[in-house]
JSON list of C-alpha atoms in Angstrom, two decimals:
[
{"chain": "A", "resi": 23, "resn": "MET", "atom": "CA", "xyz": [2.76, 25.30, -98.85]},
{"chain": "A", "resi": 24, "resn": "ASN", "atom": "CA", "xyz": [4.03, 24.19, -102.41]},
{"chain": "A", "resi": 25, "resn": "ASN", "atom": "CA", "xyz": [1.56, 22.13, -104.35]},
{"chain": "A", "resi": 26, "resn": "LYS", "atom": "CA", "xyz": [3.66, 21.84, -107.47]},
{"chain": "A", "resi": 27, "resn": "PRO", "atom": "CA", "xyz": [5.13, 18.19, -106.67]},
{"chain": "A", "resi": 28, "resn": "SER", "atom": "CA", "xyz": [1.86, 16.70, -106.19]},
{"chain": "A", "resi": 29, "resn": "ASN", "atom": "CA", "xyz": [0.37, 18.28, -109.42]},
{"chain": "A", "resi": 30, "resn": "ASN", "atom": "CA", "xyz": [3.46, 16.95, -111.08]},
{"chain": "A", "resi": 31, "resn": "LYS", "atom": "CA", "xyz": [2.69, 13.39, -109.64]},
{"chain": "A", "resi": 32, "resn": "ASN", "atom": "CA", "xyz": [-0.93, 13.61, -110.93]},
{"chain": "A", "resi": 33, "resn": "LYS", "atom": "CA", "xyz": [0.37, 14.66, -114.42]},
{"chain": "A", "resi": 34, "resn": "GLN", "atom": "CA", "xyz": [2.71, 11.72, -114.51]},
{"chain": "A", "resi": 35, "resn": "SER", "atom": "CA", "xyz": [-0.14, 9.38, -113.35]},
{"chain": "A", "resi": 36, "resn": "ASN", "atom": "CA", "xyz": [-2.40, 10.66, -116.14]},
{"chain": "A", "resi": 37, "resn": "ASN", "atom": "CA", "xyz": [0.31, 10.13, -118.59]},
{"chain": "A", "resi": 38, "resn": "ASN", "atom": "CA", "xyz": [1.13, 6.73, -117.58]},
{"chain": "A", "resi": 39, "resn": "ARG", "atom": "CA", "xyz": [-2.74, 5.97, -117.76]},
{"chain": "A", "resi": 40, "resn": "PHE", "atom": "CA", "xyz": [-2.92, 7.26, -121.32]},
{"chain": "A", "resi": 41, "resn": "ASN", "atom": "CA", "xyz": [0.23, 5.49, -122.37]},
{"chain": "A", "resi": 42, "resn": "ASN", "atom": "CA", "xyz": [-1.16, 2.21, -121.03]},
{"chain": "A", "resi": 43, "resn": "ARG", "atom": "CA", "xyz": [-4.36, 2.48, -122.67]},
{"chain": "A", "resi": 44, "resn": "ASN", "atom": "CA", "xyz": [-2.66, 3.52, -125.98]},
{"chain": "A", "resi": 45, "resn": "PHE", "atom": "CA", "xyz": [-0.45, 0.45, -125.70]},
{"chain": "A", "resi": 46, "resn": "ILE", "atom": "CA", "xyz": [-3.51, -1.83, -125.12]},
{"chain": "A", "resi": 47, "resn": "TYR", "atom": "CA", "xyz": [-5.17, -0.26, -128.08]},
{"chain": "A", "resi": 48, "resn": "VAL", "atom": "CA", "xyz": [-2.23, -0.85, -130.33]},
{"chain": "A", "resi": 49, "resn": "ILE", "atom": "CA", "xyz": [-2.02, -4.50, -129.15]},
{"chain": "A", "resi": 50, "resn": "LEU", "atom": "CA", "xyz": [-5.74, -4.97, -129.83]},
{"chain": "A", "resi": 51, "resn": "VAL", "atom": "CA", "xyz": [-5.44, -3.46, -133.32]},
{"chain": "A", "resi": 52, "resn": "VAL", "atom": "CA", "xyz": [-2.26, -5.48, -134.22]},
{"chain": "A", "resi": 53, "resn": "ALA", "atom": "CA", "xyz": [-4.06, -8.69, -132.96]},
{"chain": "A", "resi": 54, "resn": "LEU", "atom": "CA", "xyz": [-7.03, -7.96, -135.00]},
{"chain": "A", "resi": 55, "resn": "MET", "atom": "CA", "xyz": [-5.07, -7.23, -137.98]},
{"chain": "A", "resi": 56, "resn": "MET", "atom": "CA", "xyz": [-3.22, -10.53, -137.68]},
{"chain": "A", "resi": 57, "resn": "PHE", "atom": "CA", "xyz": [-6.57, -12.46, -137.40]},
{"chain": "A", "resi": 58, "resn": "LEU", "atom": "CA", "xyz": [-7.88, -10.77, -140.49]},
{"chain": "A", "resi": 59, "resn": "VAL", "atom": "CA", "xyz": [-4.73, -11.51, -142.47]},
{"chain": "A", "resi": 60, "resn": "SER", "atom": "CA", "xyz": [-4.68, -15.09, -141.44]},
{"chain": "A", "resi": 61, "resn": "GLN", "atom": "CA", "xyz": [-8.38, -15.53, -142.51]},
{"chain": "A", "resi": 62, "resn": "LEU", "atom": "CA", "xyz": [-7.80, -13.73, -145.87]},
{"chain": "A", "resi": 63, "resn": "ASN", "atom": "CA", "xyz": [-4.78, -15.99, -146.45]},
{"chain": "A", "resi": 64, "resn": "LYS", "atom": "CA", "xyz": [-7.00, -19.32, -145.70]},
{"chain": "A", "resi": 65, "resn": "GLN", "atom": "CA", "xyz": [-9.52, -17.95, -148.09]},
{"chain": "A", "resi": 66, "resn": "VAL", "atom": "CA", "xyz": [-7.19, -17.38, -150.86]},
{"chain": "A", "resi": 67, "resn": "GLU", "atom": "CA", "xyz": [-5.73, -20.89, -150.20]},
{"chain": "A", "resi": 68, "resn": "LYS", "atom": "CA", "xyz": [-9.12, -22.36, -150.27]},
{"chain": "A", "resi": 69, "resn": "ASN", "atom": "CA", "xyz": [-10.00, -20.75, -153.38]},
{"chain": "A", "resi": 70, "resn": "THR", "atom": "CA", "xyz": [-6.67, -21.88, -155.36]},
{"chain": "A", "resi": 71, "resn": "ASN", "atom": "CA", "xyz": [-6.24, -25.26, -154.03]},
{"chain": "A", "resi": 72, "resn": "LYS", "atom": "CA", "xyz": [-9.17, -27.55, -154.89]},
{"chain": "A", "resi": 73, "resn": "GLU", "atom": "CA", "xyz": [-9.58, -31.42, -154.12]},
{"chain": "A", "resi": 74, "resn": "VAL", "atom": "CA", "xyz": [-10.56, -33.72, -156.95]},
{"chain": "A", "resi": 75, "resn": "SER", "atom": "CA", "xyz": [-11.35, -37.34, -156.85]},
{"chain": "A", "resi": 76, "resn": "TYR", "atom": "CA", "xyz": [-8.83, -39.88, -157.96]},
{"chain": "A", "resi": 77, "resn": "ASP", "atom": "CA", "xyz": [-10.96, -40.81, -160.86]},
{"chain": "A", "resi": 78, "resn": "GLY", "atom": "CA", "xyz": [-11.02, -37.11, -161.86]},
{"chain": "A", "resi": 79, "resn": "PHE", "atom": "CA", "xyz": [-7.31, -36.81, -161.37]},
{"chain": "A", "resi": 80, "resn": "LEU", "atom": "CA", "xyz": [-6.89, -39.96, -163.84]},
{"chain": "A", "resi": 81, "resn": "GLN", "atom": "CA", "xyz": [-9.49, -38.28, -166.21]},
{"chain": "A", "resi": 82, "resn": "MET", "atom": "CA", "xyz": [-7.29, -35.05, -166.19]},
{"chain": "A", "resi": 83, "resn": "VAL", "atom": "CA", "xyz": [-4.34, -37.06, -167.08]},
{"chain": "A", "resi": 84, "resn": "SER", "atom": "CA", "xyz": [-5.72, -38.72, -169.63]},
{"chain": "A", "resi": 85, "resn": "ASP", "atom": "CA", "xyz": [-7.16, -35.64, -171.18]},
{"chain": "A", "resi": 86, "resn": "GLY", "atom": "CA", "xyz": [-3.59, -34.09, -171.15]},
{"chain": "A", "resi": 87, "resn": "LYS", "atom": "CA", "xyz": [-4.59, -31.33, -168.65]},
{"chain": "A", "resi": 88, "resn": "VAL", "atom": "CA", "xyz": [-1.73, -32.12, -166.07]},
{"chain": "A", "resi": 89, "resn": "GLU", "atom": "CA", "xyz": [1.57, -30.41, -166.24]},
{"chain": "A", "resi": 90, "resn": "GLU", "atom": "CA", "xyz": [3.15, -31.75, -163.14]},
{"chain": "A", "resi": 91, "resn": "VAL", "atom": "CA", "xyz": [2.55, -34.09, -160.26]},
{"chain": "A", "resi": 92, "resn": "ILE", "atom": "CA", "xyz": [4.06, -33.87, -156.70]},
{"chain": "A", "resi": 93, "resn": "ARG", "atom": "CA", "xyz": [3.59, -36.72, -154.44]},
{"chain": "A", "resi": 94, "resn": "LYS", "atom": "CA", "xyz": [3.39, -35.46, -150.89]},
{"chain": "A", "resi": 95, "resn": "SER", "atom": "CA", "xyz": [3.17, -37.70, -147.73]},
{"chain": "A", "resi": 96, "resn": "ASP", "atom": "CA", "xyz": [-0.64, -37.35, -147.33]},
{"chain": "A", "resi": 97, "resn": "ARG", "atom": "CA", "xyz": [-1.72, -36.28, -150.97]},
{"chain": "A", "resi": 98, "resn": "ILE", "atom": "CA", "xyz": [-0.98, -35.93, -154.61]},
{"chain": "A", "resi": 99, "resn": "GLN", "atom": "CA", "xyz": [-0.69, -32.32, -155.74]},
{"chain": "A", "resi": 100, "resn": "ILE", "atom": "CA", "xyz": [-1.66, -31.75, -159.36]},
{"chain": "A", "resi": 101, "resn": "ILE", "atom": "CA", "xyz": [-0.37, -28.66, -161.37]},
{"chain": "A", "resi": 102, "resn": "PRO", "atom": "CA", "xyz": [-2.57, -28.16, -164.35]},
{"chain": "A", "resi": 103, "resn": "LYS", "atom": "CA", "xyz": [-1.20, -26.95, -167.80]},
{"chain": "A", "resi": 104, "resn": "GLY", "atom": "CA", "xyz": [-1.09, -23.18, -168.06]},
{"chain": "A", "resi": 105, "resn": "TYR", "atom": "CA", "xyz": [-0.68, -22.65, -164.23]},
{"chain": "A", "resi": 106, "resn": "LYS", "atom": "CA", "xyz": [1.11, -19.27, -163.12]},
{"chain": "A", "resi": 107, "resn": "GLU", "atom": "CA", "xyz": [2.61, -19.65, -159.81]},
{"chain": "A", "resi": 108, "resn": "ASP", "atom": "CA", "xyz": [2.27, -15.80, -159.07]},
{"chain": "A", "resi": 109, "resn": "SER", "atom": "CA", "xyz": [-1.34, -15.46, -160.07]},
{"chain": "A", "resi": 110, "resn": "LEU", "atom": "CA", "xyz": [-4.04, -15.45, -157.53]},
{"chain": "A", "resi": 111, "resn": "THR", "atom": "CA", "xyz": [-6.53, -16.88, -160.02]},
{"chain": "A", "resi": 112, "resn": "SER", "atom": "CA", "xyz": [-4.37, -20.01, -160.93]},
{"chain": "A", "resi": 113, "resn": "VAL", "atom": "CA", "xyz": [-5.70, -23.15, -159.21]},
{"chain": "A", "resi": 114, "resn": "THR", "atom": "CA", "xyz": [-3.99, -26.27, -158.27]},
{"chain": "A", "resi": 115, "resn": "TYR", "atom": "CA", "xyz": [-5.71, -29.49, -157.39]},
{"chain": "A", "resi": 116, "resn": "TYR", "atom": "CA", "xyz": [-5.01, -32.48, -155.06]},
{"chain": "A", "resi": 117, "resn": "THR", "atom": "CA", "xyz": [-6.13, -35.81, -154.46]},
{"chain": "A", "resi": 118, "resn": "GLY", "atom": "CA", "xyz": [-5.59, -38.62, -152.06]},
{"chain": "A", "resi": 119, "resn": "ILE", "atom": "CA", "xyz": [-2.85, -41.17, -152.39]},
{"chain": "A", "resi": 120, "resn": "VAL", "atom": "CA", "xyz": [-4.20, -44.38, -153.76]},
{"chain": "A", "resi": 121, "resn": "GLU", "atom": "CA", "xyz": [-1.92, -47.38, -154.40]},
{"chain": "A", "resi": 122, "resn": "ASP", "atom": "CA", "xyz": [-2.14, -47.52, -158.21]},
{"chain": "A", "resi": 123, "resn": "ALA", "atom": "CA", "xyz": [0.79, -49.78, -159.73]},
{"chain": "A", "resi": 124, "resn": "ASP", "atom": "CA", "xyz": [-0.02, -48.23, -163.17]},
{"chain": "A", "resi": 125, "resn": "LEU", "atom": "CA", "xyz": [0.17, -44.54, -162.07]},
{"chain": "A", "resi": 126, "resn": "THR", "atom": "CA", "xyz": [3.78, -43.96, -162.96]},
{"chain": "A", "resi": 127, "resn": "GLN", "atom": "CA", "xyz": [3.49, -45.54, -166.32]},
{"chain": "A", "resi": 128, "resn": "ARG", "atom": "CA", "xyz": [0.28, -43.49, -166.92]},
{"chain": "A", "resi": 129, "resn": "LEU", "atom": "CA", "xyz": [1.93, -40.24, -166.00]},
{"chain": "A", "resi": 130, "resn": "LEU", "atom": "CA", "xyz": [5.01, -40.85, -168.16]},
{"chain": "A", "resi": 131, "resn": "ASP", "atom": "CA", "xyz": [2.83, -41.78, -171.26]},
{"chain": "A", "resi": 132, "resn": "ALA", "atom": "CA", "xyz": [0.94, -38.45, -170.68]},
{"chain": "A", "resi": 133, "resn": "GLY", "atom": "CA", "xyz": [4.19, -36.58, -170.62]},
{"chain": "A", "resi": 134, "resn": "VAL", "atom": "CA", "xyz": [3.68, -35.25, -167.03]},
{"chain": "A", "resi": 135, "resn": "LYS", "atom": "CA", "xyz": [6.60, -34.30, -165.00]}
]
C-alpha cells in the first residue's frame, strides 16, 4: 500500500489552514491600522479646528485677526491671519451662523476676504 497520496492531502490541508490563519491575521491588522489612522485623523482635526462664540468671532474681526471667512451651510469658518494650510500646528476656527445684517459690512471694513 502506498501512503503518499494521503500524506499529500494532509500537507495541503495544513497549508490551507495556515493560509487561512495568515489571511485572517492580515485582515485584523489592516482593520486595526485603519481604526488607528481614523482616530489620529480625528484628533488632529479636533486640535486644528476650534469653536469660538459669535461674540468671540466679532472680537477677532474688530482686532484684525481674521484673514478670511468662509460661510458654509451650518457654520462660519474663520481663517486667522498667519494661517499656513500645510502646517499641523495652524488652527482655524468656526462659529455658528447668526442672522446679522451688519456682518458683511463689518468684514469689508476690516479687510476680510
